[in-house]
């Protein structure tokens, strides 16, 4: 390139710089090239000027994009200032739509809020000219840009929605988009503190490619809008809570007035009690206070006192009994028909009876509370007078039977006779655990059930103890489960008995409670079992392991015979099981004649009964023999190497007991392995 051509190129480049400095219109960028072409510039000079022109266009485009970006940033700052001002919730939604539409010069914008219950969105605000899309439109939970944006948590856009095959389309959304004539759509998820609130949509009725800067700025607008919406929802919650507190304050004020009236009525009732009034005098005052007639029944449903004009049509006995049970179960006043109401009379969870009110006018909330207060004062009078029929007397009697003191047998017999019970007859003991815990309904049902069965009951921490007349404990337990289930108090029951007299009640209760614990460990519910049915499971599955009781119950007669006669029946029985049920091999192990083994086994049959060799019974006997043998080998508790009872039981539980019917010649059977484990302890 000659010097002249270089000068032309330099002059043209300088002219482009002047155009850029003057922010000239891009159409003027063709003038330097045209002037050089008219001046006869060489082709290489024209090519260089063409390149300078393209660079000038790029520089000016960068300037324009920077200006647009700065303008949008300023608009975002303005939006942020608007968002922090107080607004109504719907006003804030409309403001967000308007900002999204004007910020990017789009045709319309709208917001849908997410409903977690249905998994869909509902359009709440729209800005811009629209025809088909109105507030209330349901956005389906599948398909469309909004669901794609919510799943990714980032803005999602398309230059031409209906013709974009990469989108999962929804017929309902496509129909709306087509009706609006939208082409380009961008969606921003509205999320705050990890909670998805909805989506912000903005659309254009021409094909448009959104730049990364536009997408980022739209995302920033969505973040600010989501934070403002979340704050607004929180404020709405605070306002709602404030209104609720105000309503509660009014309710408390009303309740205070009611409490004052109740206090005055109770004061009048207590004055009567302090003056020594009995049930009859008290009922007269109650009838006047409640403007009706009042009937007092005891826990057995017998009428104790009445006051006021009796009703012409009394309630059916069965209906009245059901209402009384519900009143005691829920500790509230229960309607019995249209003109009778039943209030529970109780003291310290003991059911003493019920007040039955009859009046022509309906019972409002205040009068219902007054009736309940009258029942509580009536309970005070009934407990003060007491008597053998008092349910509290029966509960105290059963508590005394369960935890007797020294020399209390005679006193317990006298107390039982005073309460109308004959402990000389057979009784069964039940420990029943309700599935839903110890509720007032359970206590009321237990009281009524024990009364109907002429028995005793007491409610402890998590179970009910029942002492019922009868000789079949399992039948009593099954009947208890059926009756409790019918009364909506499902239970699991452990039983024991029959027993007679006060002395065995405590032991029977402990066995029944252990059976109940074993059922709980097994995960069994709404069923009944006894220690006799569960056998060794009551010892292995419960925390309170009655090892001595299990051994005595299983092989006690054999051990007593050995002690009294200095015999070796237990040793012989142990060898018999270890030899696989062979008297000959047992005799070889004991170095005695087989006939001697046979005679000893005959004696065992006399002591334990004919069924002692049956598989289930045999397993129990083997376990009892193993426990007895291990405990004998341990010596005193303070001796070196002593093994405590729980450890011994654990060793036995871990070992496979040999089956007499399937014994083998294993030289190291499970019991011997258990003995080796004991001998290896330090």
C-alpha positions as CSV (number, residue, x, y, z in Angstrom):
1,X,0.0,0.0,0.0
2,X,1.4,3.4,-1.1
3,X,1.8,6.4,1.1
4,X,-1.2,8.0,-0.5
5,X,-3.4,5.1,0.2
6,X,-2.3,5.0,3.8
7,X,-3.3,8.6,4.2
8,X,-6.7,7.9,2.8
9,X,-7.1,5.0,5.2
10,X,-6.0,7.1,8.2
11,X,-8.4,9.9,7.2
12,X,-11.3,7.4,7.0
13,X,-10.5,5.8,10.3
14,X,-10.2,9.3,11.9
15,X,-13.6,10.1,10.5
16,X,-15.1,7.0,12.1
17,X,-13.7,8.0,15.4
18,X,-15.3,11.4,15.0
19,X,-18.7,9.7,14.2
20,X,-18.3,7.5,17.4
21,X,-17.5,10.5,19.5
22,X,-20.5,12.4,18.2
23,X,-22.7,9.3,18.8
24,X,-23.9,9.6,15.2
25,X,-26.6,7.4,13.7
26,X,-25.4,4.1,12.3
27,X,-26.6,5.1,8.8
28,X,-23.8,7.7,8.6
29,X,-21.2,5.0,9.0
30,X,-21.4,4.3,5.3
31,X,-20.2,7.8,4.3
32,X,-16.4,7.4,4.9
33,X,-16.3,4.2,2.7
34,X,-18.4,5.8,0.0
35,X,-16.1,8.9,0.0
36,X,-13.0,6.7,-0.4
37,X,-14.6,4.7,-3.2
38,X,-15.4,8.0,-5.1
39,X,-11.9,9.2,-4.5
40,X,-10.6,6.1,-6.3
41,X,-9.1,4.3,-3.2
42,X,-7.4,1.1,-3.8
43,X,-9.3,-2.2,-3.1
44,X,-7.1,-3.0,-0.1
45,X,-7.8,0.5,1.3
46,X,-11.5,0.0,0.9
47,X,-11.3,-3.4,2.6
48,X,-9.5,-1.9,5.5
49,X,-12.2,0.8,5.8
50,X,-14.9,-1.8,5.7
51,X,-13.3,-3.5,8.7
52,X,-13.1,-0.2,10.5
53,X,-16.8,0.4,9.8
54,X,-17.7,-3.0,11.2
55,X,-15.7,-2.3,14.4
56,X,-17.4,1.1,14.7
57,X,-20.8,-0.6,14.5
58,X,-19.7,-3.1,17.2
59,X,-18.4,-0.3,19.5
60,X,-21.6,1.7,19.0
61,X,-23.7,-1.4,19.6
62,X,-21.8,-2.0,22.9
63,X,-22.5,1.6,23.9
64,X,-26.2,1.2,23.2
65,X,-26.4,-2.2,25.1
66,X,-24.6,-0.7,28.0
67,X,-27.0,2.2,28.0
68,X,-30.0,-0.1,27.9
69,X,-28.5,-2.2,30.7
70,X,-27.9,0.9,32.8
71,X,-31.5,2.0,32.1
72,X,-32.8,-1.4,33.2
73,X,-30.7,-1.3,36.4
74,X,-32.1,2.1,37.2
75,X,-35.6,0.7,36.6
76,X,-34.8,-2.3,38.9
77,X,-33.7,0.1,41.6
78,X,-36.9,2.1,41.2
79,X,-38.9,-1.2,41.4
80,X,-37.0,-2.1,44.6
81,X,-37.9,1.2,46.1
82,X,-41.5,0.6,45.2
83,X,-41.5,-2.9,46.6
84,X,-40.4,-1.8,50.0
85,X,-43.2,0.6,50.4
86,X,-46.4,-0.6,52.0
87,X,-48.9,-2.0,49.6
88,X,-52.0,-4.2,49.6
89,X,-51.2,-7.7,48.4
90,X,-53.1,-7.5,45.1
91,X,-51.7,-4.0,44.4
92,X,-48.2,-5.5,44.8
93,X,-49.0,-8.2,42.3
94,X,-50.2,-5.6,39.7
95,X,-47.1,-3.4,40.3
96,X,-44.8,-6.4,39.7
97,X,-46.6,-7.2,36.4
98,X,-46.4,-3.6,35.2
99,X,-42.7,-3.4,36.0
100,X,-41.9,-6.7,34.2
101,X,-43.8,-5.5,31.1
102,X,-42.4,-2.0,30.8
103,X,-38.8,-3.0,31.8
104,X,-38.3,-5.0,28.7
105,X,-40.9,-3.3,26.4
106,X,-43.2,-6.4,26.3
107,X,-46.8,-6.7,25.4
108,X,-48.2,-8.2,28.6
109,X,-47.2,-9.8,32.0
110,X,-49.1,-11.8,34.6
111,X,-48.5,-13.6,37.9
112,X,-49.9,-17.0,38.9
113,X,-49.7,-18.1,42.6
114,X,-49.1,-21.7,43.5
115,X,-51.6,-23.8,45.4
116,X,-49.9,-26.7,47.2
117,X,-53.2,-28.5,47.9
118,X,-54.0,-28.8,44.2
119,X,-50.5,-28.6,42.6
120,X,-51.8,-25.9,40.2
121,X,-51.4,-22.1,39.8
122,X,-54.0,-19.4,39.7
123,X,-53.6,-16.2,37.7
124,X,-54.0,-13.3,40.2
125,X,-52.9,-10.2,38.3
126,X,-52.4,-9.2,34.6
127,X,-50.9,-6.1,33.0
128,X,-51.1,-5.1,29.4
129,X,-53.8,-5.7,26.7
130,X,-55.2,-9.2,27.1
131,X,-58.3,-11.0,25.8
132,X,-58.4,-14.6,27.1
133,X,-56.1,-14.5,30.1
134,X,-57.9,-13.1,33.1
135,X,-57.4,-13.3,36.8
136,X,-58.8,-16.7,38.0
137,X,-57.3,-18.7,35.1
138,X,-56.1,-22.1,36.4
139,X,-52.5,-22.9,35.2
140,X,-52.3,-26.8,34.9
141,X,-49.8,-28.6,37.1
142,X,-48.1,-30.2,34.1
143,X,-46.7,-28.7,30.9
144,X,-45.9,-25.1,30.0
145,X,-43.0,-22.9,30.8
146,X,-44.1,-22.2,34.4
147,X,-43.7,-25.8,35.6
148,X,-40.4,-26.1,33.8
149,X,-39.1,-22.9,35.6
150,X,-40.4,-24.1,39.0
151,X,-38.7,-27.5,38.6
152,X,-35.3,-25.9,37.8
153,X,-35.7,-22.9,40.0
154,X,-34.3,-20.6,37.2
155,X,-35.9,-18.4,34.5
156,X,-37.1,-20.2,31.4
157,X,-37.8,-18.6,28.0
158,X,-38.7,-19.3,24.4
159,X,-38.6,-17.1,21.3
160,X,-41.7,-18.7,19.8
161,X,-43.8,-20.7,22.3
162,X,-46.2,-22.5,20.0
163,X,-43.5,-23.6,17.5
164,X,-41.0,-24.7,20.2
165,X,-40.9,-28.5,20.2
166,X,-38.5,-28.7,23.2
167,X,-41.3,-27.6,25.5
168,X,-43.8,-30.0,27.1
169,X,-47.1,-28.4,25.9
170,X,-50.4,-28.3,27.7
171,X,-53.6,-28.0,25.6
172,X,-55.1,-25.5,28.0
173,X,-52.0,-23.3,28.0
174,X,-51.5,-23.6,24.3
175,X,-55.1,-22.5,23.7
176,X,-54.7,-19.4,25.9
177,X,-51.3,-18.5,24.3
178,X,-52.8,-18.7,20.9
179,X,-55.8,-16.6,21.9
180,X,-53.5,-13.9,23.2
181,X,-51.3,-14.1,20.1
182,X,-48.2,-14.4,22.1
183,X,-44.9,-15.7,20.6
184,X,-42.0,-15.0,22.9
185,X,-42.5,-15.8,26.6
186,X,-40.2,-15.7,29.6
187,X,-41.1,-17.1,33.0
188,X,-39.4,-16.4,36.4
189,X,-40.1,-18.6,39.5
190,X,-41.1,-16.6,42.6
191,X,-39.3,-18.3,45.6
192,X,-38.5,-16.9,49.0
193,X,-36.7,-18.8,51.8
194,X,-37.0,-22.0,50.0
195,X,-40.7,-21.7,49.4
196,X,-42.2,-21.7,45.9
197,X,-44.9,-19.0,45.7
198,X,-45.7,-18.9,42.0
199,X,-44.4,-17.6,38.7
200,X,-44.0,-14.3,36.9
201,X,-44.8,-14.5,33.1
202,X,-44.0,-11.8,30.5
203,X,-44.9,-12.2,26.8
204,X,-44.4,-10.6,23.4
205,X,-46.6,-10.9,20.3
206,X,-43.5,-11.2,18.0
207,X,-40.6,-13.6,17.9
208,X,-37.9,-12.3,20.2
209,X,-34.7,-13.8,21.6
210,X,-34.0,-12.7,25.1
211,X,-30.3,-11.8,25.8
212,X,-28.5,-13.3,28.9
213,X,-28.6,-9.8,30.5
214,X,-32.3,-9.6,30.0
215,X,-32.8,-13.0,31.5
216,X,-30.6,-12.1,34.5
217,X,-32.4,-8.8,35.1
218,X,-35.8,-10.5,34.8
219,X,-34.6,-13.0,37.4
220,X,-33.5,-10.2,39.7
221,X,-36.9,-8.6,39.4
222,X,-38.5,-12.0,40.3
223,X,-36.3,-12.3,43.4
224,X,-37.2,-8.8,44.6
225,X,-40.9,-9.4,43.9
226,X,-40.9,-12.8,45.7
227,X,-39.3,-11.3,48.8
228,X,-41.8,-8.5,48.8
229,X,-44.7,-10.9,48.3
230,X,-43.4,-13.2,51.1
231,X,-43.1,-10.2,53.4
232,X,-46.6,-9.0,52.5
233,X,-48.0,-12.5,53.2
234,X,-46.3,-12.5,56.6
235,X,-47.7,-9.0,57.3
236,X,-51.2,-10.3,56.3
237,X,-50.7,-13.2,58.7
238,X,-49.8,-10.7,61.5
239,X,-52.9,-8.7,60.8
240,X,-55.0,-11.8,60.8
241,X,-53.5,-12.9,64.1
242,X,-54.1,-9.4,65.5
243,X,-57.7,-9.6,64.5
244,X,-57.9,-13.1,66.1
245,X,-56.3,-11.8,69.3
246,X,-58.9,-9.0,69.4
247,X,-61.7,-11.5,69.0
248,X,-60.2,-13.7,71.7
249,X,-60.0,-10.7,74.0
250,X,-63.7,-10.1,73.5
251,X,-64.4,-13.8,74.1
252,X,-62.3,-13.7,77.3
253,X,-64.2,-10.7,78.5
254,X,-67.5,-12.5,77.9
255,X,-66.1,-15.6,79.6
256,X,-65.0,-13.5,82.6
257,X,-68.6,-12.3,83.0
258,X,-69.9,-15.8,82.8
259,X,-67.2,-16.9,85.3
260,X,-68.4,-14.2,87.7
261,X,-72.0,-15.4,87.5
262,X,-70.8,-19.0,88.0
263,X,-68.8,-17.9,91.0
264,X,-71.8,-16.3,92.6
265,X,-73.9,-19.4,92.0
266,X,-71.1,-21.7,93.3
267,X,-70.8,-19.5,96.4
268,X,-74.5,-19.9,97.1
269,X,-74.1,-23.7,96.7
270,X,-71.1,-23.8,99.0
271,X,-72.9,-21.8,101.6
272,X,-75.5,-24.6,101.6
273,X,-72.8,-27.2,101.9
274,X,-71.1,-25.3,104.7
275,X,-74.4,-25.2,106.6
276,X,-74.6,-29.0,106.5
277,X,-77.1,-29.4,103.7
278,X,-77.6,-32.9,102.4
279,X,-78.3,-34.0,98.8
280,X,-82.0,-33.2,99.1
281,X,-81.5,-29.6,100.3
282,X,-78.7,-29.1,97.7
283,X,-80.9,-30.4,94.8
284,X,-83.7,-27.9,95.9
285,X,-81.2,-25.0,95.5
286,X,-80.0,-26.4,92.1
287,X,-83.5,-26.7,90.8
288,X,-84.2,-23.1,91.6
289,X,-80.9,-21.9,90.0
290,X,-81.5,-23.9,86.8
291,X,-85.3,-23.3,86.7
292,X,-86.1,-27.0,86.2
293,X,-86.4,-30.3,87.9
294,X,-83.3,-32.2,89.0
295,X,-82.7,-35.9,89.6
296,X,-79.6,-37.3,91.4
297,X,-78.6,-40.9,90.5
298,X,-75.8,-42.9,92.1
299,X,-73.1,-44.7,90.1
300,X,-75.4,-47.8,89.8
301,X,-78.2,-45.7,88.2
302,X,-80.4,-45.7,91.4
303,X,-82.3,-42.6,92.3
304,X,-80.9,-40.8,95.4
305,X,-82.9,-37.5,95.5
306,X,-85.2,-35.4,93.4
307,X,-86.3,-31.7,93.4
308,X,-88.8,-29.8,91.3
309,X,-91.8,-31.0,89.3
310,X,-90.8,-34.3,87.6
311,X,-91.2,-34.6,83.8
312,X,-94.3,-36.2,82.3
313,X,-92.2,-38.2,79.9
314,X,-88.9,-39.4,81.5
315,X,-86.1,-40.5,79.2
316,X,-85.7,-44.1,78.3
317,X,-83.4,-45.9,80.8
318,X,-81.1,-47.2,78.0
319,X,-80.8,-43.7,76.5
320,X,-80.1,-42.2,79.9
321,X,-77.5,-44.8,80.7
322,X,-75.7,-44.1,77.4
323,X,-75.8,-40.4,78.0
324,X,-74.4,-40.9,81.5
325,X,-71.5,-43.0,80.2
326,X,-70.7,-40.3,77.6
327,X,-70.9,-37.5,80.2
328,X,-68.4,-39.3,82.5
329,X,-66.2,-40.3,79.6
330,X,-65.9,-36.7,78.3
331,X,-66.4,-34.9,81.6
332,X,-69.1,-32.6,80.2
333,X,-72.8,-32.0,80.1
334,X,-74.5,-34.3,77.6
335,X,-78.0,-33.8,76.1
336,X,-80.4,-36.7,76.5
337,X,-83.2,-36.1,74.1
338,X,-84.6,-32.5,73.7
339,X,-85.4,-31.5,77.2
340,X,-83.1,-33.6,79.5
341,X,-79.4,-33.0,80.2
342,X,-76.9,-35.2,82.1
343,X,-74.0,-33.8,84.1
344,X,-71.3,-36.2,85.6
345,X,-70.9,-36.3,89.4
346,X,-67.3,-37.5,90.0
347,X,-64.5,-37.0,92.5
348,X,-60.8,-37.8,91.9
349,X,-61.7,-39.7,88.7
350,X,-64.2,-41.8,90.7
351,X,-67.7,-42.0,89.2
352,X,-70.2,-41.1,91.9
353,X,-73.3,-40.7,89.8
354,X,-75.0,-38.1,87.7
355,X,-77.4,-35.1,87.8
356,X,-80.3,-35.3,85.3
357,X,-81.9,-31.9,84.6
358,X,-85.2,-31.4,83.0
359,X,-86.4,-28.0,81.7
360,X,-88.6,-26.7,78.9
361,X,-86.1,-24.1,77.7
362,X,-83.0,-25.1,75.8
363,X,-79.7,-25.2,77.7
364,X,-77.3,-22.5,76.5
365,X,-73.6,-22.5,77.1
366,X,-73.7,-20.5,80.3
367,X,-76.5,-22.6,81.9
368,X,-74.6,-25.7,80.9
369,X,-71.5,-24.5,82.8
370,X,-73.7,-23.8,85.8
371,X,-75.2,-27.3,85.7
372,X,-71.6,-28.7,85.5
373,X,-70.6,-26.6,88.6
374,X,-73.7,-27.9,90.5
375,X,-72.6,-31.5,89.7
376,X,-69.1,-30.8,91.1
377,X,-70.6,-29.4,94.4
378,X,-72.9,-32.4,94.6
379,X,-69.9,-34.7,94.3
380,X,-68.4,-32.9,97.3
381,X,-71.5,-33.7,99.4
382,X,-71.6,-37.3,98.3
383,X,-67.9,-37.9,99.1
384,X,-68.4,-36.3,102.5
385,X,-71.1,-38.7,103.3
386,X,-69.4,-41.7,101.7
387,X,-70.7,-45.3,102.3
388,X,-70.0,-48.9,101.2
389,X,-71.5,-48.1,97.8
390,X,-69.0,-45.3,97.2
391,X,-66.8,-46.2,94.1
392,X,-63.8,-44.7,95.9
393,X,-64.2,-47.3,98.6
394,X,-64.1,-50.1,96.0
395,X,-61.0,-48.6,94.4
396,X,-59.2,-48.3,97.7
397,X,-60.0,-51.9,98.5
398,X,-58.5,-53.2,95.3
399,X,-55.4,-51.0,95.8
400,X,-55.0,-52.6,99.3
401,X,-55.4,-56.1,97.8
402,X,-52.7,-55.3,95.2
403,X,-50.2,-53.9,97.8
404,X,-51.0,-55.6,101.1
405,X,-49.2,-54.8,104.3
406,X,-48.0,-57.0,107.1
407,X,-51.0,-58.6,108.9
408,X,-53.5,-57.1,106.6
409,X,-55.3,-60.3,105.5
410,X,-57.9,-60.2,108.2
411,X,-58.6,-56.5,107.7
412,X,-58.9,-57.0,103.9
413,X,-61.5,-59.7,104.4
414,X,-63.5,-57.4,106.7
415,X,-63.3,-54.5,104.2
416,X,-64.4,-56.7,101.4
417,X,-67.4,-57.9,103.4
418,X,-68.3,-54.3,104.2
419,X,-68.2,-53.5,100.5
420,X,-70.5,-56.5,99.8
421,X,-67.8,-58.7,98.2
422,X,-67.0,-62.3,99.1
423,X,-63.3,-63.0,98.5
424,X,-63.9,-66.7,99.4
425,X,-65.4,-67.2,96.0
426,X,-63.1,-67.6,92.9
427,X,-61.9,-64.5,91.2
428,X,-59.8,-63.7,88.1
429,X,-57.4,-60.8,87.8
430,X,-57.0,-58.8,84.6
431,X,-54.5,-56.2,83.5
432,X,-55.9,-54.3,80.5
433,X,-53.9,-51.7,78.6
434,X,-56.0,-49.4,76.4
435,X,-54.8,-48.8,72.8
436,X,-55.4,-45.0,73.1
437,X,-54.0,-44.5,76.6
438,X,-55.7,-43.8,79.9
439,X,-58.5,-41.4,78.8
440,X,-61.6,-40.4,80.8
441,X,-63.7,-42.6,78.5
442,X,-61.6,-45.6,79.5
443,X,-62.0,-44.8,83.2
444,X,-65.7,-44.3,82.9
445,X,-66.1,-47.6,81.0
446,X,-63.9,-49.5,83.5
447,X,-66.0,-48.2,86.4
448,X,-69.3,-49.3,84.7
449,X,-67.9,-52.6,83.6
450,X,-66.6,-53.6,87.0
451,X,-69.9,-52.6,88.6
452,X,-71.9,-54.7,86.1
453,X,-69.7,-57.7,86.8
454,X,-69.9,-57.3,90.6
455,X,-66.1,-56.8,90.7
456,X,-63.4,-54.2,91.5
457,X,-61.4,-52.0,89.3
458,X,-58.6,-49.4,89.7
459,X,-56.8,-47.3,87.0
460,X,-53.0,-47.3,87.2
461,X,-50.4,-45.4,85.0
462,X,-51.1,-47.0,81.7
463,X,-53.5,-49.9,82.4
464,X,-56.7,-50.9,84.2
465,X,-56.7,-53.7,86.9
466,X,-59.9,-55.7,87.1
467,X,-60.9,-58.2,89.8
468,X,-63.9,-60.1,88.5
469,X,-65.9,-63.1,89.8
470,X,-65.3,-66.3,87.8
471,X,-63.2,-69.3,87.2
472,X,-62.2,-68.9,83.5
473,X,-59.6,-66.2,83.2
474,X,-59.3,-66.5,79.4
475,X,-63.1,-66.2,78.9
476,X,-63.2,-63.2,81.2
477,X,-60.4,-61.5,79.3
478,X,-62.0,-62.2,75.9
479,X,-65.3,-60.8,77.2
480,X,-63.5,-57.7,78.5
481,X,-61.9,-57.1,75.0
482,X,-65.3,-57.4,73.3
483,X,-67.1,-55.1,75.7
484,X,-64.2,-52.5,75.6
485,X,-64.2,-52.5,71.8
486,X,-67.9,-52.0,71.7
487,X,-67.4,-49.0,73.9
488,X,-64.7,-47.6,71.6
489,X,-62.0,-48.4,74.2
490,X,-59.9,-51.2,72.4
491,X,-57.6,-53.0,74.9
492,X,-55.0,-55.7,75.2
493,X,-55.4,-57.9,78.2
494,X,-53.2,-60.1,80.4
495,X,-55.0,-62.5,82.8
496,X,-54.4,-64.8,85.7
497,X,-56.5,-66.9,88.0
498,X,-58.7,-68.1,89.4
499,X,-57.7,-67.2,92.9
500,X,-59.5,-67.1,96.2
501,X,-58.9,-65.0,99.3
502,X,-56.9,-61.8,99.5
503,X,-53.4,-63.3,99.7
504,X,-52.9,-64.6,96.0
505,X,-54.3,-61.4,94.4
506,X,-50.9,-59.6,94.3
507,X,-49.1,-62.6,92.7
508,X,-51.9,-63.1,90.2
509,X,-51.8,-59.4,89.3
510,X,-48.0,-59.5,88.7
511,X,-48.4,-62.6,86.4
512,X,-51.2,-60.9,84.5
513,X,-49.0,-57.8,84.1
514,X,-46.1,-59.8,82.9
515,X,-48.3,-61.5,80.3
516,X,-49.5,-58.0,79.2
517,X,-45.8,-56.9,78.9
518,X,-45.0,-60.0,76.8
519,X,-47.9,-59.3,74.4
520,X,-46.6,-55.7,74.0
521,X,-43.1,-57.0,73.2
522,X,-44.6,-59.3,70.6
523,X,-46.5,-56.4,69.1
524,X,-49.9,-58.2,69.7
525,X,-52.9,-55.9,70.3
526,X,-56.6,-56.5,71.1
527,X,-55.9,-60.0,72.3
528,X,-55.7,-61.9,75.6
529,X,-53.1,-64.2,77.1
530,X,-52.0,-65.7,80.4
531,X,-48.7,-66.7,81.9
532,X,-49.8,-70.3,81.4
533,X,-50.3,-69.8,77.7
534,X,-47.1,-67.8,77.1
535,X,-44.9,-70.0,79.3
536,X,-41.3,-69.0,79.3
537,X,-42.1,-66.1,77.0
538,X,-43.3,-64.1,80.0
539,X,-39.8,-64.5,81.5
540,X,-37.8,-63.8,78.3
541,X,-39.9,-60.9,76.9
542,X,-40.5,-58.8,80.0
543,X,-38.3,-56.6,82.0
544,X,-39.4,-58.1,85.3
545,X,-38.2,-61.7,85.0
546,X,-39.7,-64.0,87.7
547,X,-37.1,-66.7,87.2
548,X,-37.9,-68.4,90.6
549,X,-41.6,-68.3,89.8
550,X,-41.1,-69.9,86.4
551,X,-38.8,-72.7,87.8
552,X,-41.2,-73.4,90.6
553,X,-44.2,-73.4,88.4
554,X,-42.6,-75.8,85.9
555,X,-40.6,-78.3,87.9
556,X,-41.3,-77.3,91.5
557,X,-42.8,-80.8,92.5
558,X,-39.7,-82.5,91.2
559,X,-37.3,-80.2,93.1
560,X,-39.4,-80.6,96.3
561,X,-39.3,-84.4,96.0
562,X,-35.5,-84.3,95.6
563,X,-35.1,-82.1,98.7
564,X,-37.5,-84.2,100.9
565,X,-36.2,-87.6,99.7
566,X,-32.6,-86.8,98.8
567,X,-33.5,-88.1,95.4
568,X,-32.0,-87.3,92.0
569,X,-35.1,-86.9,89.8
570,X,-33.9,-83.5,88.4
571,X,-30.5,-84.9,87.5
572,X,-32.1,-87.9,85.9
573,X,-34.6,-85.8,84.0
574,X,-31.8,-83.5,82.8
575,X,-29.7,-86.6,81.6
576,X,-32.8,-88.0,79.9
577,X,-33.3,-84.9,77.8
578,X,-29.6,-84.6,77.0
579,X,-29.6,-88.2,75.8
580,X,-32.3,-87.5,73.3
581,X,-35.1,-89.2,75.3
582,X,-33.3,-92.5,75.7
583,X,-33.4,-94.1,79.2
584,X,-30.6,-96.4,78.2
585,X,-28.2,-93.6,77.3
586,X,-29.3,-91.6,80.3
587,X,-28.4,-94.6,82.5
588,X,-24.9,-94.8,80.9
589,X,-24.3,-91.1,81.6
590,X,-25.4,-91.5,85.2
591,X,-23.7,-94.9,85.7
592,X,-27.0,-96.5,86.9
593,X,-29.2,-99.3,85.7
594,X,-31.8,-98.4,83.0
595,X,-34.6,-99.8,85.1
596,X,-33.6,-97.2,87.8
597,X,-34.0,-94.4,85.2
598,X,-37.4,-95.8,84.1
599,X,-38.7,-95.9,87.7
600,X,-37.5,-92.3,88.3
601,X,-39.3,-91.2,85.1
602,X,-42.5,-92.9,86.3
603,X,-42.1,-90.8,89.5
604,X,-41.7,-87.7,87.4
605,X,-44.9,-88.5,85.6
606,X,-46.7,-88.8,88.9
607,X,-45.4,-85.4,90.0
608,X,-45.7,-83.4,86.7
609,X,-48.6,-85.2,85.0
610,X,-48.9,-87.4,82.0
611,X,-48.3,-84.7,79.4
612,X,-44.8,-83.7,80.5
613,X,-43.1,-85.3,77.5
614,X,-45.2,-83.4,74.9
615,X,-43.1,-81.0,72.8
616,X,-44.4,-77.7,74.2
617,X,-44.3,-78.9,77.8
618,X,-41.0,-80.6,77.3
619,X,-39.4,-77.3,76.1
620,X,-40.6,-75.5,79.2
621,X,-39.2,-78.3,81.5
622,X,-35.9,-78.3,79.7
623,X,-35.5,-74.5,80.1
624,X,-36.4,-74.7,83.8
625,X,-33.9,-77.5,84.3
626,X,-31.2,-75.5,82.6
627,X,-31.8,-72.5,84.7
628,X,-31.8,-74.6,87.9
629,X,-28.6,-76.3,86.9
630,X,-26.8,-73.1,86.0
631,X,-27.9,-71.4,89.2
632,X,-26.7,-74.3,91.2
633,X,-23.3,-74.2,89.5
634,X,-22.9,-70.5,90.3
635,X,-22.8,-70.8,94.1
636,X,-23.3,-67.8,96.3
637,X,-23.7,-64.4,94.7
638,X,-20.5,-63.1,96.3
639,X,-18.5,-66.0,95.0
640,X,-16.0,-65.5,92.2
641,X,-17.4,-66.1,88.8
642,X,-21.0,-65.5,89.9
643,X,-23.4,-65.0,87.0
644,X,-26.6,-63.0,87.7
645,X,-30.0,-64.2,86.7
646,X,-30.6,-61.9,83.7
647,X,-27.3,-63.0,82.2
648,X,-28.2,-66.6,82.7
649,X,-31.5,-66.1,81.1
650,X,-29.9,-64.3,78.2
651,X,-27.5,-67.2,77.7
652,X,-30.3,-69.6,77.7
653,X,-32.3,-67.5,75.3
654,X,-29.3,-67.3,72.9
655,X,-28.9,-71.1,72.9
656,X,-31.0,-73.5,70.9
657,X,-32.8,-75.8,73.3
658,X,-32.5,-79.5,72.2
659,X,-35.7,-81.1,71.1
660,X,-36.2,-84.5,72.7
661,X,-38.1,-85.7,69.6
662,X,-35.3,-84.7,67.2
663,X,-32.2,-85.2,69.3
664,X,-28.9,-86.1,67.6
665,X,-25.5,-87.3,68.8
666,X,-24.1,-83.9,68.7
667,X,-21.1,-84.1,71.2
668,X,-21.4,-80.4,71.9
669,X,-25.2,-79.6,72.3
670,X,-26.5,-76.1,72.9
671,X,-26.8,-76.6,76.7
672,X,-23.2,-77.7,76.9
673,X,-22.2,-74.7,74.9
674,X,-24.1,-72.5,77.4
675,X,-22.3,-74.3,80.3
676,X,-19.0,-73.6,78.6
677,X,-19.9,-70.0,78.2
678,X,-20.5,-69.8,81.9
679,X,-17.3,-71.6,82.8
680,X,-15.2,-69.2,80.7
681,X,-16.4,-66.1,82.5
682,X,-13.6,-64.5,84.6
